[in-house]
XYZ file of C-alpha atoms in Angstrom:
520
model
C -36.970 -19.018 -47.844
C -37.839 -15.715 -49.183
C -35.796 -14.082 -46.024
C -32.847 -16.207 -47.483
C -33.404 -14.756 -51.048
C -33.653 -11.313 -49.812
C -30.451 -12.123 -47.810
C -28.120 -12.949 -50.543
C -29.966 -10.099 -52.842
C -28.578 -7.777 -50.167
C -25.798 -9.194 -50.143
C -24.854 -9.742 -54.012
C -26.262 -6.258 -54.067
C -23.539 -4.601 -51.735
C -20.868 -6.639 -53.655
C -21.264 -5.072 -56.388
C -21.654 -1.545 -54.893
C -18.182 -2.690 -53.061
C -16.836 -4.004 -56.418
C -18.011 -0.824 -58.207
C -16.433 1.279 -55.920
C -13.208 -0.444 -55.667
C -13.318 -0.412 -59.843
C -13.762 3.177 -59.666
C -10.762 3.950 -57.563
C -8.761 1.996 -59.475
C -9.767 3.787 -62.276
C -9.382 7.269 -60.822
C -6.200 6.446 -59.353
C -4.945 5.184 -62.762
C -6.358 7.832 -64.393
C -5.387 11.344 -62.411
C -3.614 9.502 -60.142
C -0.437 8.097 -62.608
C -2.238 9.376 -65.629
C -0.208 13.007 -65.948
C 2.952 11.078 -65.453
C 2.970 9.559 -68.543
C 3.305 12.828 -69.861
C 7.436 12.354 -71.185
C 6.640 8.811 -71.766
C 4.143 9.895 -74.202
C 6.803 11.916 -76.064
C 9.281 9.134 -76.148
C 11.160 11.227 -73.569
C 13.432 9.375 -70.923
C 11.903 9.969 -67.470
C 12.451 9.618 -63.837
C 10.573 7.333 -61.740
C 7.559 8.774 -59.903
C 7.082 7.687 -56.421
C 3.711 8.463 -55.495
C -0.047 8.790 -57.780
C -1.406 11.969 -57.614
C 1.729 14.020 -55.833
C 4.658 12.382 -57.735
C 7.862 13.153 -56.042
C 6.375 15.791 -53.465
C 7.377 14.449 -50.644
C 10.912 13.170 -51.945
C 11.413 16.975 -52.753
C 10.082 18.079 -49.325
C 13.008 16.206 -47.242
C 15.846 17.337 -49.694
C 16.998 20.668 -51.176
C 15.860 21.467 -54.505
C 19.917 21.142 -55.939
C 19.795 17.503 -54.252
C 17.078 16.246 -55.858
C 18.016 17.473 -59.737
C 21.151 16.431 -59.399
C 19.830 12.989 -58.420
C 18.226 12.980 -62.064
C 20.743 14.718 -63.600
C 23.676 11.854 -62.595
C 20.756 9.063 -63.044
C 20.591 9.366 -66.576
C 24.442 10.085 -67.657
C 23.902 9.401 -71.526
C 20.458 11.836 -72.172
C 20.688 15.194 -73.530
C 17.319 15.817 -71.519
C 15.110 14.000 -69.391
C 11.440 14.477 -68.043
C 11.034 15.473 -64.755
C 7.288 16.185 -62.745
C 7.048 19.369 -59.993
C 4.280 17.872 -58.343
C 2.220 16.958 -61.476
C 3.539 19.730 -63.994
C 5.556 18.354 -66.407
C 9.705 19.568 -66.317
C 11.559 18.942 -69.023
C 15.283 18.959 -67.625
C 18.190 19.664 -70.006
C 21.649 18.349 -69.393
C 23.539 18.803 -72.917
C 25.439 22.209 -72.714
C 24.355 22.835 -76.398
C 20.892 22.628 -75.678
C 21.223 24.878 -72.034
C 22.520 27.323 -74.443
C 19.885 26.997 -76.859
C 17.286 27.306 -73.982
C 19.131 30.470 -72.227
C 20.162 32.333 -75.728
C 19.400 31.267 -78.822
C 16.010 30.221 -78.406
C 15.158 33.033 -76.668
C 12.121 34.547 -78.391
C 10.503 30.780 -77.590
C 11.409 30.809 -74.148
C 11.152 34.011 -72.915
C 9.134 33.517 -69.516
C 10.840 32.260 -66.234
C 8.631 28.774 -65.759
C 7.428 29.732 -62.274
C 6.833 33.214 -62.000
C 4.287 34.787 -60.002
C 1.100 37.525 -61.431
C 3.116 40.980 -61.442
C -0.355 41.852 -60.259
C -0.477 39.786 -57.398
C 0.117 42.202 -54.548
C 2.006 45.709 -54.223
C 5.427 44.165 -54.778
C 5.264 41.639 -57.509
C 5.410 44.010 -60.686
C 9.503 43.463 -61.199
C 11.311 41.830 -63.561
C 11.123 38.116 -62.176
C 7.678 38.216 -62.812
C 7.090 39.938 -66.014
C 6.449 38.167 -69.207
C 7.536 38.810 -72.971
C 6.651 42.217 -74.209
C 6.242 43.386 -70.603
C 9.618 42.041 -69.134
C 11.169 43.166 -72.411
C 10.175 47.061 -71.737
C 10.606 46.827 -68.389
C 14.706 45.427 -68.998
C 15.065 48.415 -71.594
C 14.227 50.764 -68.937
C 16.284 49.386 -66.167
C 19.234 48.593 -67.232
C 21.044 51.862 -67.962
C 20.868 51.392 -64.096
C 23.330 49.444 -63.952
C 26.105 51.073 -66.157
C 29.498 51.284 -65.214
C 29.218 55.197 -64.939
C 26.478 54.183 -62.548
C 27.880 51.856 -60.560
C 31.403 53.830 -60.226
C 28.790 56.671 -58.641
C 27.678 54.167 -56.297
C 31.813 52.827 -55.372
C 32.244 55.746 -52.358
C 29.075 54.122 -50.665
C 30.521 50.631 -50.862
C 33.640 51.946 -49.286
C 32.116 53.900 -46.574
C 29.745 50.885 -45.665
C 33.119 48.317 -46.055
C 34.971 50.747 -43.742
C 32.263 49.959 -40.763
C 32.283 46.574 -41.452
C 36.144 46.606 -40.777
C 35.679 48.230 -37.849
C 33.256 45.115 -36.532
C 36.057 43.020 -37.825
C 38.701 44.728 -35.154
C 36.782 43.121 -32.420
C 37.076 39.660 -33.794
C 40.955 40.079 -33.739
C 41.248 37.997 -30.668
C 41.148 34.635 -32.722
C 37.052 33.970 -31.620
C 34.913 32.217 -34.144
C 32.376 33.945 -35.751
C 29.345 32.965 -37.940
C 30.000 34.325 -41.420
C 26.801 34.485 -42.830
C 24.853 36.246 -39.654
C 28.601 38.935 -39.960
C 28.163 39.566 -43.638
C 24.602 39.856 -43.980
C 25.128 43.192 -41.961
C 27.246 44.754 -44.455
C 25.227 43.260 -47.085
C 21.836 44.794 -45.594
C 23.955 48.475 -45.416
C 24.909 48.312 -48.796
C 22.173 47.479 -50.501
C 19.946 49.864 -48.002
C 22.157 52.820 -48.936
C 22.382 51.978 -52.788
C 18.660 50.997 -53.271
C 16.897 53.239 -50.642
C 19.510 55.911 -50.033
C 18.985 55.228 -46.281
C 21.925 54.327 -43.637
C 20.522 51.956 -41.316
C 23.842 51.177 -39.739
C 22.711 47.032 -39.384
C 26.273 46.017 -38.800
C 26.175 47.848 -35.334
C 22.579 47.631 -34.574
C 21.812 44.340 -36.092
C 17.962 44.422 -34.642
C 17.205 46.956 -36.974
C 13.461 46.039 -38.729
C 15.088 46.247 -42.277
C 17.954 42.958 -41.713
C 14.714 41.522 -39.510
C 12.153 41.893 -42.634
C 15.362 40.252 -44.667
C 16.326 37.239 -42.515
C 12.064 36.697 -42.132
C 11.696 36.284 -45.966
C 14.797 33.975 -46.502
C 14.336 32.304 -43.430
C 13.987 28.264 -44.086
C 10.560 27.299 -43.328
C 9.126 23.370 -44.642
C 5.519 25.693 -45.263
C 7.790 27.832 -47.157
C 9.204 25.882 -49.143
C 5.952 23.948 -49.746
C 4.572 27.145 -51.043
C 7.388 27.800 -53.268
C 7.596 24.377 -55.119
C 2.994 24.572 -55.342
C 3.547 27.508 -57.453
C 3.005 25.779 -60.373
C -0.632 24.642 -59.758
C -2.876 27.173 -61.686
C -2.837 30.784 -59.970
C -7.028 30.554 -58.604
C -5.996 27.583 -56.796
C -2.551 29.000 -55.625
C -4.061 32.404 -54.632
C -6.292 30.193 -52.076
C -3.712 27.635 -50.464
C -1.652 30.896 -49.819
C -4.842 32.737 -48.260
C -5.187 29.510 -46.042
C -1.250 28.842 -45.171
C 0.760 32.107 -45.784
C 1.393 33.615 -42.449
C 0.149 37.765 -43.048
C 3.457 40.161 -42.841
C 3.805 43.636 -43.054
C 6.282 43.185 -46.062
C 4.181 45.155 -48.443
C 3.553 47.969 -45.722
C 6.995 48.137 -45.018
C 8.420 48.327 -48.611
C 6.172 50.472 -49.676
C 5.875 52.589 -46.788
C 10.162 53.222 -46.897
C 10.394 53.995 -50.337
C 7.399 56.318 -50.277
C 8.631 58.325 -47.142
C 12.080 58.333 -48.961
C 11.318 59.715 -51.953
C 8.541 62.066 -50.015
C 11.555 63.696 -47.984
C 14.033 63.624 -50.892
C 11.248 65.765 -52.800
C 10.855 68.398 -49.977
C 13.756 68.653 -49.068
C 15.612 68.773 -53.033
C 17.684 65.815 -52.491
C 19.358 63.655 -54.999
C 21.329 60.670 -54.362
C 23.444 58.373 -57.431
C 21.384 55.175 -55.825
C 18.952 52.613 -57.541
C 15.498 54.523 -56.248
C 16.787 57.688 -57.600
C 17.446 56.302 -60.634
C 13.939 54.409 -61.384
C 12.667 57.223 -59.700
C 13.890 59.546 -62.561
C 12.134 56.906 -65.229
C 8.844 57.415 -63.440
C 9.182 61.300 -63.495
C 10.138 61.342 -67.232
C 7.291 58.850 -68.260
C 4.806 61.465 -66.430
C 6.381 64.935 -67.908
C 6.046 62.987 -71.511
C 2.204 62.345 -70.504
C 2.059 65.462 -69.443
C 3.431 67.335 -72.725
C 0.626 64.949 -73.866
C 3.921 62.725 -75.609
C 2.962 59.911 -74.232
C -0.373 58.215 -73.814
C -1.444 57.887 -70.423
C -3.323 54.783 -70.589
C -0.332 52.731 -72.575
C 0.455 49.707 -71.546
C 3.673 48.811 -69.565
C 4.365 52.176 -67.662
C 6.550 52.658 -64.871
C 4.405 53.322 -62.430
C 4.312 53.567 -58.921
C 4.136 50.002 -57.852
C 6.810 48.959 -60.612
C 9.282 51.069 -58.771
C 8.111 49.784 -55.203
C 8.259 46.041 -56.680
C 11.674 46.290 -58.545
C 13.266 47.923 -54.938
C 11.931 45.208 -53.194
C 13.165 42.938 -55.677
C 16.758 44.880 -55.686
C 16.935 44.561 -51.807
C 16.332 41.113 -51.539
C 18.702 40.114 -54.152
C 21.336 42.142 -53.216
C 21.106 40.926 -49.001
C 20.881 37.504 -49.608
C 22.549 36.001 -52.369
C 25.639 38.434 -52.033
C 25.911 37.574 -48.818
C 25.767 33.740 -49.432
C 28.439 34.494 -52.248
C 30.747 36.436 -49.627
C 30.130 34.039 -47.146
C 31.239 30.832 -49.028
C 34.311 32.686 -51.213
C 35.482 33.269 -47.480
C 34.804 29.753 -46.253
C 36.696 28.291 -49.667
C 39.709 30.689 -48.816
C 39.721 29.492 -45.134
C 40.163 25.946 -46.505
C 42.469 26.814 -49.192
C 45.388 28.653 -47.529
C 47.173 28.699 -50.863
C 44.895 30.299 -52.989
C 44.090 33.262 -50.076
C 47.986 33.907 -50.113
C 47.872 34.259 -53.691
C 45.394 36.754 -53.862
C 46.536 38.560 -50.578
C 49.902 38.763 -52.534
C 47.442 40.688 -55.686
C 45.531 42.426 -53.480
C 49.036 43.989 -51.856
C 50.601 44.518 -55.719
C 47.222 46.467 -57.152
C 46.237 48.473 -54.224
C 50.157 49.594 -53.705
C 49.621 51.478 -57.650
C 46.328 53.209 -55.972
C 47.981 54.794 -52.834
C 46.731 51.771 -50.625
C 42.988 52.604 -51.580
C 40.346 50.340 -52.849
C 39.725 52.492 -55.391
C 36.750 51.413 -58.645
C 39.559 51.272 -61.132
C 41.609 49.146 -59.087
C 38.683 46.701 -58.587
C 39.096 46.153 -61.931
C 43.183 45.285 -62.557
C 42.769 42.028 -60.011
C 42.395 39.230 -62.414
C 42.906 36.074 -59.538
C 40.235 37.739 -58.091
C 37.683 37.358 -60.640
C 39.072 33.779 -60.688
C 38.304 33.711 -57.117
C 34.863 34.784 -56.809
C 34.291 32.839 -60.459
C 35.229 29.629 -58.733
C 33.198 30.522 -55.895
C 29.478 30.966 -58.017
C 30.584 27.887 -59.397
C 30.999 25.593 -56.806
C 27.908 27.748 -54.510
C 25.486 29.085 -57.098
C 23.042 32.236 -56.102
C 20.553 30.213 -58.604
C 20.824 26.695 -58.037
C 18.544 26.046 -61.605
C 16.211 28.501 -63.780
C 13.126 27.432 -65.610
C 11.732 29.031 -68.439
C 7.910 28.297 -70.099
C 7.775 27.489 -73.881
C 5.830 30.163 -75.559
C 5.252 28.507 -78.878
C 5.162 24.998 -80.110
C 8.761 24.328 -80.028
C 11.182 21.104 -81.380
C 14.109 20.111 -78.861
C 17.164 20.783 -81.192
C 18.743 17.187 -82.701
C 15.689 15.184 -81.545
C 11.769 15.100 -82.775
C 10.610 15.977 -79.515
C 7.959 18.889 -79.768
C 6.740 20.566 -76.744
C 3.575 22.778 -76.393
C 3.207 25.967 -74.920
C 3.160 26.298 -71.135
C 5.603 23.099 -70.573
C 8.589 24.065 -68.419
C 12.401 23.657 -69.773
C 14.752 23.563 -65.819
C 18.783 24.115 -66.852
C 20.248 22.269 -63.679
C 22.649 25.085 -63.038
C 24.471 23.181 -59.594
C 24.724 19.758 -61.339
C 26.039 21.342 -64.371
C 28.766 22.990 -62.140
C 29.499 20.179 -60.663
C 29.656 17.832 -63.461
C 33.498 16.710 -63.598
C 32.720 15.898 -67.691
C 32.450 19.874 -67.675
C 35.061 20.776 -64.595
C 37.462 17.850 -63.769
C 37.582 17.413 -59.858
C 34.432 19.460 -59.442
C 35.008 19.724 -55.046
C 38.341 21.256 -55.547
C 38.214 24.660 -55.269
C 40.389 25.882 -58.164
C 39.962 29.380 -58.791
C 42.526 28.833 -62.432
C 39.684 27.256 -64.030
C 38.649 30.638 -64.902
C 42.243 31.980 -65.927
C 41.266 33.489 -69.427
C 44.755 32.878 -71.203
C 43.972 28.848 -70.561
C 41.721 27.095 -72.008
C 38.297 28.730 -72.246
C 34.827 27.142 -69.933
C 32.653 25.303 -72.168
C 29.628 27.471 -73.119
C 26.070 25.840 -71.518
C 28.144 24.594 -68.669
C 28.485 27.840 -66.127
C 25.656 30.853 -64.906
C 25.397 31.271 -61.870
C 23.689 34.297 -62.363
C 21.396 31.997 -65.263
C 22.371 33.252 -68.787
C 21.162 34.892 -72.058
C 18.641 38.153 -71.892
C 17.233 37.085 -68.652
C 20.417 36.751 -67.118
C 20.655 38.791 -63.441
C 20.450 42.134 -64.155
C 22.362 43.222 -60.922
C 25.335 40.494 -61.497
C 27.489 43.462 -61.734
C 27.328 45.399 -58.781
C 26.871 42.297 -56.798
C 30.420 41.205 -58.174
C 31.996 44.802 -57.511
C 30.618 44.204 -54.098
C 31.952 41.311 -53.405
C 35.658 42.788 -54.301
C 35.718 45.800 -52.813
C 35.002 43.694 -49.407
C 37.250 41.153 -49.839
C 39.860 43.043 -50.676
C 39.639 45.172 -47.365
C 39.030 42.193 -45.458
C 42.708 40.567 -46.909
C 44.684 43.310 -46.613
C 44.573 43.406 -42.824
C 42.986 39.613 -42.148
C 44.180 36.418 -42.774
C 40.968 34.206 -42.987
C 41.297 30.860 -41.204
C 39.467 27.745 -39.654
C 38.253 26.967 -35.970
C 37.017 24.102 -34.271
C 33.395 24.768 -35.326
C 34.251 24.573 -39.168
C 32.193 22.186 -40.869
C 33.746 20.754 -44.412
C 31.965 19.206 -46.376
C 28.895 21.609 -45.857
C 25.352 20.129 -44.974
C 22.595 22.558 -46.603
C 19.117 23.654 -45.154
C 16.810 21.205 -47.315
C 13.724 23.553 -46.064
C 15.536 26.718 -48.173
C 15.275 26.919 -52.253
C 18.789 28.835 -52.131
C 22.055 27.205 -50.521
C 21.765 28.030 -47.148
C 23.944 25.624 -44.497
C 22.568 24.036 -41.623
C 24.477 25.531 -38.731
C 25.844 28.713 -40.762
C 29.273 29.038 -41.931
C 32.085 29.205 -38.716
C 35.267 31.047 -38.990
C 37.773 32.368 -37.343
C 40.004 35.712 -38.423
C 44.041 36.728 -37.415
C 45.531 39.920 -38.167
C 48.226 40.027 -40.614
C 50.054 41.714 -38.661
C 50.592 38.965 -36.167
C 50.867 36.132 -38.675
C-alpha cells in the first residue's frame, strides 16, 4: 500500500513539474515570444502579420530580397498612410503616404535626423563616414564635405572621366563582333577606374587587368552572401550583442588594411614627392591639413569634438569607393539593359547625343553634359524603375506625433520610406514596368513630391548623387555615339534579383549584346 501511495505521489509530483513547465513556456513564448509584436497594435497602428514568436518574419526576409518583402506590405495594405512592420523584433514603422515620406525625409528633419540602422563610427578603422554619423556629428561632418562636390569640383574631375571612358571604349572595340557580354562584370571595370582615379588619385587600369586586388576587394564586399545578408538585416539588435555574432560569423578580411594602407601610401608619396591632384582624397585631405595648421596657430582646440581626423578621411574614401563602384555601376548597367529593350527611346537619345556633341566639336565635353535634357529623362527613369537605395530608415530622436493621426512614437523607433514600392506604385507612375523616360520631361506635368529618391531625399540625401549622374552621361554618351545597344539570346526580361544581396543585384547578371553604328 504505502509503495502504491509513494507511486502516485511520484507521479502527481512529476505532473505538475510537467504541467509547470509546459505553463511556463507558454508563458515565455507569449510573453517574449509574440509579446514585442504587439508593439503597433498597441498604438492602434495597422500591422502586418508575424509569422514566427521570437524571430517574426526572419526567415520570410531571408528567402526574398529586402524590396520584395516591403513591397509585399506596402500593396497589402492599399488604404494606410503607414503601417507597422518588425526587423526581426525591432519595431518599423513603414510610411506609404507621399506627404508623410516627405515629412520624414525634409520637414521633420531635426526629429529624424539618424539613418535607423547605422553602424558605431567607432566600430573599426573605416566606419567614421557619413552613413554612420549621428546629429551634431553627421551635421559637421556634411558641412565639411560637401564643397567636395561643387560643380567647380566636379568639372576638375570631367578630363579623368574622359580619359577612363576612352579605355573603356577601347574594351568595347573587341565586342564589335555581335558576342554577348555581361554588363555588370564590363561596367564595373570602368566604374572601379573612375572612382580609383577620382577618390585615390591612382590608375589601376581594372578594365584591362580586371584581377587587380582593388575591383577584387569591391566585388568581395558586394558579393551576395545568405551570412551576409543575415548580418546586415541583425544590425538592429543592440551593438554588445551585434559586436559578438559578428566576432563569431564575420569572415576576417584585410579591408581595413587595405583601405587604409592605399590611402596612407598615397598621400605619403603625394607629400614627398609635392603632388596635387583635383580628386576626392586631395580634397578631404586639404580639410585635415587646415583643421591641424588652425590647432597649430593654437585657433582651434585640439581636443574638440568632431575633427577630421585621420580615420574620418580613411572611412569617408572607403565609403566614396564603394558607393561610387557599385551602385553606379548597377545604374549604368540597367539604363543600358532598359535601352536594349526599348529601341525607341535609345534612337531618341542617340539622335540628342549626335545634335549636342556636333555644337562641342564631337567632344564629350562638361558643358555639353549638361544641354542633354532626354538624357536626364533617361537615367531619371532608370533610378526609378532600379533604385541604388531600395528604402532608407531613419531613428526618431524625440517623442514625435505621425502628422494627421494621434500616433506618437518614442525615441529610437525606426520610420522605413519604401523607396522601390513607391516607384513602382502606378497611383504615383501609371504603368510603373514601362520604361518611359517622359515621365521626367520638366515642361509636363511635374512628379509628385514623396513619391521619387532614389538617391533618398532631404539633408541626408546622397551626397555624391552628382558626380555619380555626370558619370553615368559622360559614358553613355560615348558608348551611343559609336554603339547601338541591343539584345541576345541570353537576355533575361523580366529580371530575377539576388534575394541574398540588400541592393538590386540580378541573378545571372545583365546579358547584352553591342553593333557598331556604323554597320547598322
Amino acid at each position: 500500500m504505502e509503495s502504491v501511495v509513494s507511486f502516485l505521489s511520484t507521479s502527481v509530483r512529476d505532473n505538475l513539474i510537467v504541467t509547470f513547465l509546459c505553463v511556463l513556456f507558454a508563458y515565455v513564448v507569449v510573453k517574449y515570444g509574440y509579446g514585442p509584436f504587439n508593439f503597433w497594435k498597441n498604438l492602434g497602428v495597422v500591422q502586418v502579420k508575424v509569422q514566427y514568436p521570437f524571430i517574426g518574419n526572419l526567415l520570410i526576409g531571408l528567402r526574398m530580397a529586402p524590396h520584395e518583402l516591403m513591397s509585399l506590405a506596402y500593396k497589402a495594405f492599399p488604404n494606410e498612410r503607414f503601417v507597422g512592420t518588425y526587423t526581426f523584433q525591432k519595431p518599423v514603422l513603414m510610411v506609404r503616404d507621399p506627404e508623410l515620406v516627405e515629412a520624414v525625409l525634409i520637414k521633420d528633419f531635426s526629429t529624424l535626423s539618424d539613418r535607423g540602422s547605422s553602424d558605431d563610427p567607432n566600430s573599426n578603422k573605416l566606419s567614421k563616414h557619413l552613413l554612420n554619423l549621428k546629429e551634431e556629428h553627421w551635421k559637421i561632418m556634411r558641412n565639411k564635405l560637401s564643397p567636395t562636390f561643387t560643380s567647380g569640383k566636379l568639372k576638375g574631375m570631367h578630363q579623368q572621366l574622359i580619359e577612363c571612358a576612352g579605355s573603356f571604349m577601347t574594351l568595347m572595340k573587341d565586342l564589335e563582333d555581335g558576342r554577348s557580354f555581361e554588363v555588370r562584370d564590363l561596367v564595373s571595370r570602368l566604374t572601379m577606374d573612375i572612382i580609383a582615379s577620382c577618390a585615390f588619385g591612382l590608375s589601376i587600369d581594372t578594365i584591362n587587368h580586371p584581377e587587380s586586388e582593388f575591383r577584387n576587394m569591391g566585388l568581395t564586399i558586394f558579393k551576395p552572401t545568405t551570412k551576409g545578408k543575415l548580418l546586415f538585416t541583425l544590425r538592429v539588435l543592440p551593438k554588445p550583442v551585434l559586436r559578438i555574432i559578428r566576432k563569431l560569423f564575420a569572415a576576417s578580411t584585410n579591408f581595413e588594411k587595405f583601405f587604409v594602407g592605399v590611402v596612407d601610401s598615397t598621400l605619403e608619396h603625394r607629400k614627398q614627392n609635392n603632388i596635387v591632384r583635383p580628386d576626392f582624397l586631395h580634397l578631404m585631405n586639404e580639410i585635415r591639413q587646415k583643421e591641424q595648421e588652425m590647432i597649430a596657430k593654437k585657433e582651434l582646440d585640439g581636443k574638440a569634438p568632431y575633427l577630421f581626423d585621420h580615420a574620418s578621411l580613411v572611412s569617408n574614401a572607403f565609403v566614396f569607393f564603394l558607393a561610387g563602384f557599385e551602385t553606379t555601376a548597377s545604374t549604368m548597367s540597367y539604363c543600358m539593359y532598359e535601352l536594349a529593350k526599348n529601341q525607341d527611346v535609345q534612337e531618341k537619345l542617340y539622335e540628342e547625343v549626335e545634335e549636342v556633341l556636333k555644337k562641342h566639336n564631337g567632344e564629350p565635353s562638361y558643358n555639353a553634359m549638361h544641354e542633354m535634357p532626354f538624357m536626364e529623362q533617361v537615367i531619371s527613369e532608370t533610378l526609378r524603375m532600379h533604385p541604388p537605395a531600395t528604402g532608407v530608415s531613419r531613428k526618431v530622436s524625440k517623442e514625435y506625433r505621425i502628422p494627421g493621426s494621434d500616433v506618437i512614437l518614442h525615441p529610437g523607433v525606426n520610420v522605413f520610406v519604401p523607396i522601390y514600392a513607391l516607384h513602382h506604385d502606378p497611383q504615383h507612375f501609371p504603368e510603373p514596368e514601362k520604361f518611359l523616360p517622359e515621365r521626367f520631361d520638366e515642361s509636363k506635368d511635374a512628379v509628385r513630391k514623396g513619391t521619387y529618391a532614389p538617391f533618398g531625399d532631404g539633408p541626408r540625401i546622397c551626397i555624391g548623387s552628382r558626380f555619380a549622374r555626370l558619370e553615368i552621361k559622360v559614358a553613355m554618351t560615348m558608348i551611343l555615339q559609336k554603339y547601338k545597344i541591343v539584345t541576345c539570346d541570353k537576355t533575361v526580361s523580366p529580371l530575377v534579383y539576388d534575394p541574398n544581396s540588400f541592393l538590386l543585384v540580378p541573378k545571372g547578371g545583365i546579358w547584352l549584346a553591342i553593333q557598331p553604328r556604323n554597320k547598322v
